[in-house]
Short mmCIF file of C-alpha atoms and ligand atoms in Angstrom, two decimals:
data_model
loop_
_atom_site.label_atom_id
_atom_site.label_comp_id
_atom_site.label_asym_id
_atom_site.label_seq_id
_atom_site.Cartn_x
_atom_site.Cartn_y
_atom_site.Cartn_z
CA UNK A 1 41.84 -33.52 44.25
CA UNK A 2 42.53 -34.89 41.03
CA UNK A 3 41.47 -31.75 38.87
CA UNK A 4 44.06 -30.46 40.40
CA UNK A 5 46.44 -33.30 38.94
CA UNK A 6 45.01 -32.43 35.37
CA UNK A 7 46.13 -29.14 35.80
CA UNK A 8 49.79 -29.84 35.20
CA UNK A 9 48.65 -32.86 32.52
CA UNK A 10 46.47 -30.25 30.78
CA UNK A 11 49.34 -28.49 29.84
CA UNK A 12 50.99 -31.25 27.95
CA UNK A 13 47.74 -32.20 26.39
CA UNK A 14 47.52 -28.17 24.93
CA UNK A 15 51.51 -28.54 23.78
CA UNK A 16 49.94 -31.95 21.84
CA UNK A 17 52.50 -34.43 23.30
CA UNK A 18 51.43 -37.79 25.22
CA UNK A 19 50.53 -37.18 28.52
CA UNK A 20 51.24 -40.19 31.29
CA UNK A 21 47.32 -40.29 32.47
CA UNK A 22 44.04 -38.05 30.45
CA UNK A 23 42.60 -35.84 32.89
CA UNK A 24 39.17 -37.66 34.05
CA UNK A 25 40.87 -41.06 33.95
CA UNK A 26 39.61 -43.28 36.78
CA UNK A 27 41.57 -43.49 39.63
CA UNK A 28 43.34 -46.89 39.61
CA UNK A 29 42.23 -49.54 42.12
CA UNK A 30 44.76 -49.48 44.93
CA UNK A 31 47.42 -52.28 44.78
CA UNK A 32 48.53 -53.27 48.14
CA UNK A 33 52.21 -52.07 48.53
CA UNK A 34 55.20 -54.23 48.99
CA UNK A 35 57.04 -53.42 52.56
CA UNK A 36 59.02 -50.75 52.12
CA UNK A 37 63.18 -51.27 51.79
CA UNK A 38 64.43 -48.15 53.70
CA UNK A 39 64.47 -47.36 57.39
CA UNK A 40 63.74 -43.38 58.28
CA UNK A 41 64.06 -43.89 62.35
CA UNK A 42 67.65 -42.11 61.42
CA UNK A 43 65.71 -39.07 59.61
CA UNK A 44 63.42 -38.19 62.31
CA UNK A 45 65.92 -35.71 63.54
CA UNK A 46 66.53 -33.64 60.53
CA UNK A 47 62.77 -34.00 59.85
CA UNK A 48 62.17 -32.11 62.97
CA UNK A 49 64.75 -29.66 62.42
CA UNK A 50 63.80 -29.09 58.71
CA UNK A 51 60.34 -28.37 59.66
CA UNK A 52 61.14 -25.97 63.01
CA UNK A 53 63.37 -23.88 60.74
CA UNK A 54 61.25 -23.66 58.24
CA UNK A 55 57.87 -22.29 60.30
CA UNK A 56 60.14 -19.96 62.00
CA UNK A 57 61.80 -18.58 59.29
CA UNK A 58 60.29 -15.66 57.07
CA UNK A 59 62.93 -15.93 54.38
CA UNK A 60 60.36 -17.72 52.04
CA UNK A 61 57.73 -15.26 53.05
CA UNK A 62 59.90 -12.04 52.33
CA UNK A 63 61.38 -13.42 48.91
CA UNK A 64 58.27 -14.03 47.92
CA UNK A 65 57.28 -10.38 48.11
CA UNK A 66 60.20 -9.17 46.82
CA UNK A 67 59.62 -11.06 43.97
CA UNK A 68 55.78 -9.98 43.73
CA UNK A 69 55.69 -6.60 45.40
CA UNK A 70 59.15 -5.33 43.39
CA UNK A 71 59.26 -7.10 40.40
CA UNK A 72 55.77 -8.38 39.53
CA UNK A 73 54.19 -10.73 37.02
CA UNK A 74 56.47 -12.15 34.78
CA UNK A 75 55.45 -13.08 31.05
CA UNK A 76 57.91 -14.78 28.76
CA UNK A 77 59.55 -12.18 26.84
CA UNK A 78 58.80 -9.41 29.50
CA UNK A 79 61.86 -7.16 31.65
CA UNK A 80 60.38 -8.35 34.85
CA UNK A 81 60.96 -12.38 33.94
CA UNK A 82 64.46 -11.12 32.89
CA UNK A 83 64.82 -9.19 36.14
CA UNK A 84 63.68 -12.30 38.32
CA UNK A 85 66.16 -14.37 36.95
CA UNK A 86 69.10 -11.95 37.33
CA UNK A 87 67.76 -11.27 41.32
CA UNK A 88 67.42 -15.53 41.69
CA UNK A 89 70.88 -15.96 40.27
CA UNK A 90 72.51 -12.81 42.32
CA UNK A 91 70.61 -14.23 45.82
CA UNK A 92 71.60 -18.00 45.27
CA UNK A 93 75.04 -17.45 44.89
CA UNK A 94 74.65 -15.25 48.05
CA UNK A 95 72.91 -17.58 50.10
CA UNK A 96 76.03 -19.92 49.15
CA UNK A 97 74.60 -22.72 46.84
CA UNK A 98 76.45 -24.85 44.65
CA UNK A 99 76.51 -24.45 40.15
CA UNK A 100 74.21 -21.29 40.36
CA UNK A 101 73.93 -20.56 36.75
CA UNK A 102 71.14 -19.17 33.70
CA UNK A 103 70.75 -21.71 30.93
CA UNK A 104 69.45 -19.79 28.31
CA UNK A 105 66.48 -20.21 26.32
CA UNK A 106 64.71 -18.70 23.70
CA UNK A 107 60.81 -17.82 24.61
CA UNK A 108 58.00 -16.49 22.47
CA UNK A 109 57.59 -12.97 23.64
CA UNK A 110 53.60 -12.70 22.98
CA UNK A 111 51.94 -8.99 23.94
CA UNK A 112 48.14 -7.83 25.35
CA UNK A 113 48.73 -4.49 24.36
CA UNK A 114 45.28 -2.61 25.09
CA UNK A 115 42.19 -4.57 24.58
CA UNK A 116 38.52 -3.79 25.27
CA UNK A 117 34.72 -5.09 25.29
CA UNK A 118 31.59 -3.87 24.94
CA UNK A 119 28.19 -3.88 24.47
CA UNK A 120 26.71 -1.12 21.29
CA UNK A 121 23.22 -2.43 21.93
CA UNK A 122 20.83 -3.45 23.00
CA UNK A 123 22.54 -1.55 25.95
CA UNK A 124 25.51 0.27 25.62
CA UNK A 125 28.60 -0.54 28.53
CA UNK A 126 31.55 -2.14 28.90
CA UNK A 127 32.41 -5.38 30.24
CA UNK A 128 34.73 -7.00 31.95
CA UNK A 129 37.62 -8.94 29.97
CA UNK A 130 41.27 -10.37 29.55
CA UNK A 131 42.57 -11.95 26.12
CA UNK A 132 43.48 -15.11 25.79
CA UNK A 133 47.86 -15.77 25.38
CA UNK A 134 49.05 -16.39 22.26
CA UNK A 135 45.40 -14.97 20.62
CA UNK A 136 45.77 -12.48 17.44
CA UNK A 137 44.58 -9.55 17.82
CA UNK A 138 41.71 -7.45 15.99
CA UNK A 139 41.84 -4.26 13.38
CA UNK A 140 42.34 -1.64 15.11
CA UNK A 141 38.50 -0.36 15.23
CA UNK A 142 37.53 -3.44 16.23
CA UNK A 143 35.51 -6.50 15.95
CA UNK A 144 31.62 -5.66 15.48
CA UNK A 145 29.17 -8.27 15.64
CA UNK A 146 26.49 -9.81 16.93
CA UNK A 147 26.78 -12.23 19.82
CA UNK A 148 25.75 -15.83 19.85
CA UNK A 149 26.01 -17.60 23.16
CA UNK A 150 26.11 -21.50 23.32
CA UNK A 151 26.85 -23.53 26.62
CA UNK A 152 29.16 -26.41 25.04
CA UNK A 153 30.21 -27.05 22.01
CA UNK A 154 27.59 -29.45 21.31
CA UNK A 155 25.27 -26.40 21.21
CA UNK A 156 27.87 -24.72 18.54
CA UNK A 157 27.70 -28.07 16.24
CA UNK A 158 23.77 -27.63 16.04
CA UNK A 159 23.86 -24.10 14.92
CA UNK A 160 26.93 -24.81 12.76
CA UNK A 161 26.90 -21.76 9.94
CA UNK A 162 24.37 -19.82 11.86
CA UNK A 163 27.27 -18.53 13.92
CA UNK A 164 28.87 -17.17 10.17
CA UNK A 165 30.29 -13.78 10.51
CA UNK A 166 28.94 -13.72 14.66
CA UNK A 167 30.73 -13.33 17.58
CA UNK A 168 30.68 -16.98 19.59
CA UNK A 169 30.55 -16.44 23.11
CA UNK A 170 30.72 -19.79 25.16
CA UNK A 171 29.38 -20.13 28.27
CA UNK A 172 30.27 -23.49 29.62
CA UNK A 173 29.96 -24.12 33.70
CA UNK A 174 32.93 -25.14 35.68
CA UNK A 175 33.05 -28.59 35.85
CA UNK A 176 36.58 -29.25 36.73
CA UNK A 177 39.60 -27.76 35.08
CA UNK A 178 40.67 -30.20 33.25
CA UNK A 179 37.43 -30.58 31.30
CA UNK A 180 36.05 -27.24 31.22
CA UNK A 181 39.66 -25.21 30.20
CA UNK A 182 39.06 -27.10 26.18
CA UNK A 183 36.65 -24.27 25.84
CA UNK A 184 39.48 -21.68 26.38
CA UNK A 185 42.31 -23.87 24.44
CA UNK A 186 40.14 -24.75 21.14
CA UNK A 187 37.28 -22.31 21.75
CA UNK A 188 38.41 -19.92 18.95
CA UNK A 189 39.29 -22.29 16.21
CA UNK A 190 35.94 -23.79 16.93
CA UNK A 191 34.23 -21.86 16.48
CA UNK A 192 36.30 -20.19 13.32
CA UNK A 193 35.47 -23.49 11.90
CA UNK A 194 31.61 -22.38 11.53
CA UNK A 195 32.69 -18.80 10.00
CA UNK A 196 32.94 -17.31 13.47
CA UNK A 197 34.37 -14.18 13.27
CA UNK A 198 35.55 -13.61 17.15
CA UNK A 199 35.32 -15.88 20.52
CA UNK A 200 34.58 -15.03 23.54
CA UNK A 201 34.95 -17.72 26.44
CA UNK A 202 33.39 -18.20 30.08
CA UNK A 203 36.48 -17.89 32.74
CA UNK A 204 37.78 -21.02 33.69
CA UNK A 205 36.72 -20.63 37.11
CA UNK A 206 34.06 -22.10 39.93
CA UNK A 207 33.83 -18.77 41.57
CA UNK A 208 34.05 -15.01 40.39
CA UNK A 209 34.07 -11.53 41.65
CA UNK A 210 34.37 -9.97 37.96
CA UNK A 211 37.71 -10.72 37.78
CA UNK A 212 38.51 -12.19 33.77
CA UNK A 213 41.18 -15.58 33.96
CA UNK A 214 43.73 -15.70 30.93
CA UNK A 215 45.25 -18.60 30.22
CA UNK A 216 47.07 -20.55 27.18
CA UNK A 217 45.16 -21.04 24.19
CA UNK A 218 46.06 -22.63 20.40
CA UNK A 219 44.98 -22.10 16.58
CA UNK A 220 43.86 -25.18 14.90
CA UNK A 221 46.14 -24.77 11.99
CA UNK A 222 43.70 -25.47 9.25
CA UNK A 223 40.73 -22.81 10.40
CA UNK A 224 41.11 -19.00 9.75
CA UNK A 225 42.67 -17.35 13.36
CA UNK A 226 40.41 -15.27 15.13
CA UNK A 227 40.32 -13.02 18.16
CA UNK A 228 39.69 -14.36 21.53
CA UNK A 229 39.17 -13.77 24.91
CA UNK A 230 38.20 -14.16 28.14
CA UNK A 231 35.33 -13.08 29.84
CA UNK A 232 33.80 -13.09 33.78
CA UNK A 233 31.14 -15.73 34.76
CA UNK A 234 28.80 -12.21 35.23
CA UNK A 235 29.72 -11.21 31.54
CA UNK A 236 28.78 -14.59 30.19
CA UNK A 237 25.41 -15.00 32.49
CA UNK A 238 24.42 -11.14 31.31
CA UNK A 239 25.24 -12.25 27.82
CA UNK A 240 23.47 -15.71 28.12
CA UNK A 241 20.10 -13.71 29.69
CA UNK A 242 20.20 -11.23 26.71
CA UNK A 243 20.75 -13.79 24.13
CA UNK A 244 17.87 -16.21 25.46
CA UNK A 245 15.41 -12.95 25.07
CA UNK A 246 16.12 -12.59 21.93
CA UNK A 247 17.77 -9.69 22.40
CA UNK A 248 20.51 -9.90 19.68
CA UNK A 249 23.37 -8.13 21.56
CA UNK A 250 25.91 -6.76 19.61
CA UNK A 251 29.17 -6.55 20.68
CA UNK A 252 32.65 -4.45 20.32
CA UNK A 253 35.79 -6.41 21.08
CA UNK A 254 39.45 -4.44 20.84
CA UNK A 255 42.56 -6.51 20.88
CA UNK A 256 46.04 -5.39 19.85
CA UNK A 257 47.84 -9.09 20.98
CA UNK A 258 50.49 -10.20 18.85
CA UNK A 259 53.49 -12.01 18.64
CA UNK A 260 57.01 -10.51 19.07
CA UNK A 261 60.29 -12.05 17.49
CA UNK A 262 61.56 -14.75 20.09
CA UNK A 263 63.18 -13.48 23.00
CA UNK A 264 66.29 -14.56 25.07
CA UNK A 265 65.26 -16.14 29.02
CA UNK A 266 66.88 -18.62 30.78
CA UNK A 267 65.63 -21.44 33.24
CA UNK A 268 67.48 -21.20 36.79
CA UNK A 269 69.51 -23.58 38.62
CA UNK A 270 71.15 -24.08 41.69
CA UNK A 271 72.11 -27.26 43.83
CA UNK A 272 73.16 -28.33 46.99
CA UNK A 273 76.01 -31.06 45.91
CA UNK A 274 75.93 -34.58 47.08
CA UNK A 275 78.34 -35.91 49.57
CA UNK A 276 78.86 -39.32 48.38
CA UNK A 277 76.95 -39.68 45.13
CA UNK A 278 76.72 -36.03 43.60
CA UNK A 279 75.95 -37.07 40.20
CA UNK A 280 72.56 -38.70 41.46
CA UNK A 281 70.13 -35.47 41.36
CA UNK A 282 66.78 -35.15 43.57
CA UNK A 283 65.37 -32.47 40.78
CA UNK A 284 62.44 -30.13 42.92
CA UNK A 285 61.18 -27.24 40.74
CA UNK A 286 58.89 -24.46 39.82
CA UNK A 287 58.08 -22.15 36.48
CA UNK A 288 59.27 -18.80 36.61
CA UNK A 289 57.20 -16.94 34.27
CA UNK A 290 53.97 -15.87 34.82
CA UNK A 291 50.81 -14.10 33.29
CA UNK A 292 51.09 -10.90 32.30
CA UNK A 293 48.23 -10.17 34.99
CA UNK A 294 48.53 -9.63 38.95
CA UNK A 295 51.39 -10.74 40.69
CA UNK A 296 51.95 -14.62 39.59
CA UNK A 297 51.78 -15.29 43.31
CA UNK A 298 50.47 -18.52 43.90
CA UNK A 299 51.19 -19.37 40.37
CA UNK A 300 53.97 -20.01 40.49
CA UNK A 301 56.22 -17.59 42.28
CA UNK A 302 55.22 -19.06 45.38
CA UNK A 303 56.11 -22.80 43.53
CA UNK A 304 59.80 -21.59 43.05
CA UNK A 305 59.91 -20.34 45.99
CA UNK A 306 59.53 -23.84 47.73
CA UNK A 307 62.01 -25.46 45.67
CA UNK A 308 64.53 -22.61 46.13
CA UNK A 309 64.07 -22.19 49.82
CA UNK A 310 64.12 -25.84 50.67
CA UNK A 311 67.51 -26.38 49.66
CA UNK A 312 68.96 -23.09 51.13
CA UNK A 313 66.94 -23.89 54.61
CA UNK A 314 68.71 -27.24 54.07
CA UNK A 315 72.27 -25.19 53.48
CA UNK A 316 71.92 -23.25 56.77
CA UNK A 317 71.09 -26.21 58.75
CA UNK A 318 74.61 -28.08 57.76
CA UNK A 319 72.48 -31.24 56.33
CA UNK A 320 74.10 -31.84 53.26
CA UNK A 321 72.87 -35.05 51.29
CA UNK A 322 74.79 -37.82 49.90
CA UNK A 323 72.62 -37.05 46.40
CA UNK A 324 72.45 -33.99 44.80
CA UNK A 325 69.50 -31.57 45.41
CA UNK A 326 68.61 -29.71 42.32
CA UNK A 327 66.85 -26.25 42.04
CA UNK A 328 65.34 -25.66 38.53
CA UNK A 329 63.52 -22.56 37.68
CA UNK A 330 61.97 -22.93 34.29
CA UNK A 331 61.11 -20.10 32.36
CA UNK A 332 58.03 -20.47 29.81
CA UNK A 333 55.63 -22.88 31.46
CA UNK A 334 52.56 -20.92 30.78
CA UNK A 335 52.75 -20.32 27.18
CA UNK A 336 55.10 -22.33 25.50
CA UNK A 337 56.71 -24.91 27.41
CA UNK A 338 59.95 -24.11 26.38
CA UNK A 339 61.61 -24.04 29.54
CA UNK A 340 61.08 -27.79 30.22
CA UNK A 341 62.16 -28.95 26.58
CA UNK A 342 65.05 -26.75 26.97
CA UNK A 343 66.29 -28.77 29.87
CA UNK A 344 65.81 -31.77 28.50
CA UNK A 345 67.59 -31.14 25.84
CA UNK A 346 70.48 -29.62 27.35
CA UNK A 347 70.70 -32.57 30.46
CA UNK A 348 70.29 -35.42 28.08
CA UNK A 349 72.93 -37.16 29.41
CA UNK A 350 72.46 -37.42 32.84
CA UNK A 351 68.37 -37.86 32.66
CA UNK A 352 69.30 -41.43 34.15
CA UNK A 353 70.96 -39.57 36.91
CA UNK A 354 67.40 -38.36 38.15
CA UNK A 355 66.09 -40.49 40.55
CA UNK A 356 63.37 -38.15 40.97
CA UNK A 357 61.82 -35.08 40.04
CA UNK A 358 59.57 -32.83 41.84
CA UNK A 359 57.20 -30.01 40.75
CA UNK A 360 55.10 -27.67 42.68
CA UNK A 361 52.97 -25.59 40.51
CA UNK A 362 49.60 -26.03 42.37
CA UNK A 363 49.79 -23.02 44.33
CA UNK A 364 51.31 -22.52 48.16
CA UNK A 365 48.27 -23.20 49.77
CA UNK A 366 48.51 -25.59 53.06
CA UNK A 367 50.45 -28.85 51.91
CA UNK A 368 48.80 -32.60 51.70
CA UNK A 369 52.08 -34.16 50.54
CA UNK A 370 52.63 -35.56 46.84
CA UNK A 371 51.35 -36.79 43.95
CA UNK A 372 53.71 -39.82 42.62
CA UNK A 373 53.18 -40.66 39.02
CA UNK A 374 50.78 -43.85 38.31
CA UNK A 375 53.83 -45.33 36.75
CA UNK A 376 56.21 -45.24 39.64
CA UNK A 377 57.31 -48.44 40.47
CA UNK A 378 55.18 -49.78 43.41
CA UNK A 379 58.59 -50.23 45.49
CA UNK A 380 59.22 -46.52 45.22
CA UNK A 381 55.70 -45.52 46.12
CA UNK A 382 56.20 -47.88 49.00
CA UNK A 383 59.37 -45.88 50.04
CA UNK A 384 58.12 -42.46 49.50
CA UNK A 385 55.19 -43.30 51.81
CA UNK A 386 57.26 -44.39 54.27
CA UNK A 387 59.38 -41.02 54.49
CA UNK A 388 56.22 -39.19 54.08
CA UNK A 389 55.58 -40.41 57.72
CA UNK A 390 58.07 -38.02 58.99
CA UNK A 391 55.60 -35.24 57.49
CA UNK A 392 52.39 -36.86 59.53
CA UNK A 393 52.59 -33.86 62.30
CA UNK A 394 52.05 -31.12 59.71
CA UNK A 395 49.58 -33.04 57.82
CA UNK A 396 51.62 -33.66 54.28
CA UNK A 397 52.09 -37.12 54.24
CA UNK A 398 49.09 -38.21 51.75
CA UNK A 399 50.79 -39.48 48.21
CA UNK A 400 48.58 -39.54 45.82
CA UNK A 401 48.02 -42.19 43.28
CA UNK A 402 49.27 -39.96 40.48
CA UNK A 403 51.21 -36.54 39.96
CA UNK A 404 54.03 -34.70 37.70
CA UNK A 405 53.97 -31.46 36.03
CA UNK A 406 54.29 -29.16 33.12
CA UNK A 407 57.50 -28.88 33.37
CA UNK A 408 59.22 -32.27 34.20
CA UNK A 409 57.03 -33.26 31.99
CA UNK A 410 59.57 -33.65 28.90
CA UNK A 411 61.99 -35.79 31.71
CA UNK A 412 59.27 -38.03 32.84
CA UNK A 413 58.53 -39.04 29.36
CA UNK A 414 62.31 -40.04 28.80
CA UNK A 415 61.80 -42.08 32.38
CA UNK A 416 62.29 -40.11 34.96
CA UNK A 417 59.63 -40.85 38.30
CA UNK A 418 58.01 -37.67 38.52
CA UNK A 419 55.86 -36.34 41.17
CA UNK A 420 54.01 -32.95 42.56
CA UNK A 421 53.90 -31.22 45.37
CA UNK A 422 50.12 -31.19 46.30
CA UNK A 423 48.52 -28.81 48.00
CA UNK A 424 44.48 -28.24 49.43
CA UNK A 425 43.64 -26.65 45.95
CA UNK A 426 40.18 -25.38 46.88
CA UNK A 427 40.82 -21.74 46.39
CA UNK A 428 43.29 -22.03 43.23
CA UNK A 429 41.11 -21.75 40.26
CA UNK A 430 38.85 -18.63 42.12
CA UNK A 431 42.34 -17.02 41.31
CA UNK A 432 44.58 -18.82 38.73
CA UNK A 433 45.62 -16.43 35.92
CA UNK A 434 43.93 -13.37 37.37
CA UNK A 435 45.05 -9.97 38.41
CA UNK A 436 43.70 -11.47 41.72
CA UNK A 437 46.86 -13.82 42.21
CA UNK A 438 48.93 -11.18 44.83
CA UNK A 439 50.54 -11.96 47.68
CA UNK A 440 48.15 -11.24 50.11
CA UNK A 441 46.19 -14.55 48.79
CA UNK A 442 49.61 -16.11 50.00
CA UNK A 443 49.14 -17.06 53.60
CA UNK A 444 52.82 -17.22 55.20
CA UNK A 445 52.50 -20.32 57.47
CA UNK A 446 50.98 -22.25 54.58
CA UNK A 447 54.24 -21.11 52.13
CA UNK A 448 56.37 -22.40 54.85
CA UNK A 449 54.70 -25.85 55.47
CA UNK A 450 55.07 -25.83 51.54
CA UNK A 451 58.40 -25.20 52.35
CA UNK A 452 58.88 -27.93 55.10
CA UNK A 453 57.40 -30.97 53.09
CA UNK A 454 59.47 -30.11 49.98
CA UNK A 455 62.78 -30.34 52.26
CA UNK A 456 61.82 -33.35 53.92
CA UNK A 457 61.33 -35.32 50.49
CA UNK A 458 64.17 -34.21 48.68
CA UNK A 459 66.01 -34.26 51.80
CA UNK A 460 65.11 -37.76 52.81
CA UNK A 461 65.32 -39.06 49.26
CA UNK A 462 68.54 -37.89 48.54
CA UNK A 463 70.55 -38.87 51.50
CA UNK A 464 69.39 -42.29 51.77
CA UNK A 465 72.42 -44.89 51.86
CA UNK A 466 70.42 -47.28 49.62
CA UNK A 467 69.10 -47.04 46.32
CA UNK A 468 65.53 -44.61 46.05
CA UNK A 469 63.69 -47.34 43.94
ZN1 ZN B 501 51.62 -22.58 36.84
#
């Protein structure tokens, strides 16, 4: 589903760089395909032992809960992201992979603290809510004001300064991430714009069950900063009936979010070394960090713990590449994207070395196969669906007209094909960024499937004798 696409491309359009294809961009007419250049008769083998060992394996399962269950979510800045990476490095090096190291990198270290909402009349009670990352906070008795509720922003622009000195509350319908999440990214500043002196915003979400979504949000530098937050689709609806009554709610909102100094993290990486050509890298990758909210289970623990488990299944079955498979970690996708510039930065001179680079940050729900990038060259997406034929008995061998990530993102943009892992996303957003991402949303033979088609690709792609192009 290509919502699902924008996901990852939202994140570069928050972060203001160029992103390879805006999120409600047509789909490109198909081009017919030249034949494909590589022959994967000889890979049918492996395929089938790659996928056996994965669905009867529960490594991926049980790291996955150690990760969740014992250390939890995993914010930038936060112990438990620093305890993570010390248990990844310490369990990589066990399971025997090759240049296990922590590159570090410095992360802004952003804090909730405690934080509150609620109605002072017309009827007094609390509701449900969860700030926004990287929002300021309030004085510490509060925000009191009235509440204005508007269903776009179009609605905002024709009350302009009636909003002055009023809390904005916007109550936008899900119409797919990737359009409805600008409410949550510029919502605030806005709405600031008008004299506004707090936001509220509509979870980005189709479905809810009272349960608030977080998410990334940014300050248009030139308005004043104000407050903001999320709030459930039952918040917004209650707050929408009131306010189309004429019932002038008046709200409370409580926020004590603020930035820390920086703080030290580190992205993760591991390999399995290449045979004949080890300086060629198959990148396959995840983020880290997390929300500061539930578990960070499908998002994106259960991401790096694909890329992770795909090279170690890979390890214990003796199948050892010509290319080299790389495992990157990256710390700060969610709010900063430090973790991806970092890497950049610090592999400049082998980003030609990447024939490939693979992200899976759409949760580990059952796999479909991949999203290629619109730019790939139309002899590599001729290849790739080739080898995705050795994933046609589990059902993951769709690829997708376009695809990439967050995090590869800085890579792609120096020329590096990227692509994602994609997944049947139509249970992601009921949970994405809520204390309702655990692992018992997880389901085990899904993760391993996940699991499966990621060793496969980068499996396939990095052992072929000829040139991946
Ligand atoms: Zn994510």
């Amino acid at each position: 589903m290509r919502f699902l696409r924008s996901l990852a491309l939202l994140f570069t359009l928050i972060y203001g760089v160029q992103a390879q294809q805006p999120p409600g961009s047509p789909t490109p007419t198909p081009v017919p395909l030249p034949s494909p250049t590589i022959k994967i008769d000889r890979y049918r083998a492996a395929a089938a032992r790659i996928i056996g060992a994965a669905l009867t394996s529960d490594r991926a399962y049980s790291r996955l809960a150690h990760l969740t269950d014992h250390i939890g979510n995993r914010i930038s800045g936060s112990q438990n992201l620093e305890r993570g990476i010390e248990w990844a490095v310490t369990e990589m090096k066990r399971d025997g992979l090759d240049n296990v190291r922590a590159e570090k990198v410095m992360v802004p270290h952003w804090v909730r603290g405690e934080e509150s909402l609620e109605m002072l009349t017309p009827v007094p009670r609390k509701l449900q809510m969860l700030g926004l990352g990287n929002s300021v906070g309030t004085p510490a008795e509060g925000i009191s004001a009235e509440a204005v509720v508007v269903r776009s922003f179009d609605e905002l622009d024709r009350l302009g300064e009636q909003v002055r000195g009023k809390i904005v509350v916007y109550n936008a319908p899900f119409v797919n991430y990737g359009a409805t999440v600008s409410y949550r990214s510029e919502g605030a500043s806005r709405a600031a714009r008008y004299g506004a002196v707090a936001a509220l915003v509509r979870s980005i979400t189709p479905v809810s069950l009272q349960t608030p979504h977080t998410g990334a949000m940014t300050y248009d530098a030139n308005q004043p900063k104000i407050p903001v937050a999320a709030v459930t689709i039952e918040v917004a609806e209650f707050l929408q009936r009131m306010n189309d009554r004429g019932d002038r709610p008046t709200l409370r909102l409580k926020m004590e979010a603020k930035f820390l100094p920086d703080a030290e993290s580190a992205n993760v990486i591991a390999e399995l070394k290449g045979s004949e050509k080890p300086d060629e890298i198959v990148l396959i990758s995840g983020h880290f960090d997390s929300w500061d909210v539930g578990q960070g289970a499908h998002d994106d623990g259960g991401g790096c713990i694909v890329a992770w488990e795909a090279v170690r299944l890979l390890k214990e079955l003796g199948l050892k590449p010509r290319r080299t498979i790389r495992v990157v970690l990256y710390t700060n996708e969610e709010n900063g994207l430090r973790g991806g510039n970092a890497y950049r930065d610090a592999h400049r001179a082998e980003i030609v070395k990447h024939i490939l680079a693979i992200e899976s940050d759409s949760g580990v729900y059952r796999p479909e196969g991949f999203g290629l990038a619109a730019t790939a060259p139309l002899q590599m997406r001729s290849n790739m669906q080739e080898i995705a034929k050795l994933l046609s008995g589990i059902g993951a061998d769709q690829i997708a007209a376009s695809g990439g990530g967050a995090d590869i993102g800085p890579i792609v943009r120096e020329g590096v094909v990227g692509a994602s892992l994609d997944v049947n996303g139509e249970h992601y957003f009921d949970i994405h960024h809520t204390p309702a991402d655990t692992l018992d949303k997880v389901n085990p033979r899904e993760l391993a499937l996940c699991v499966a088609t990621m060793a496969v690709m980068a499996y396939t792609v990095a052992d072929l004798p000829e040139p991946f192009k």
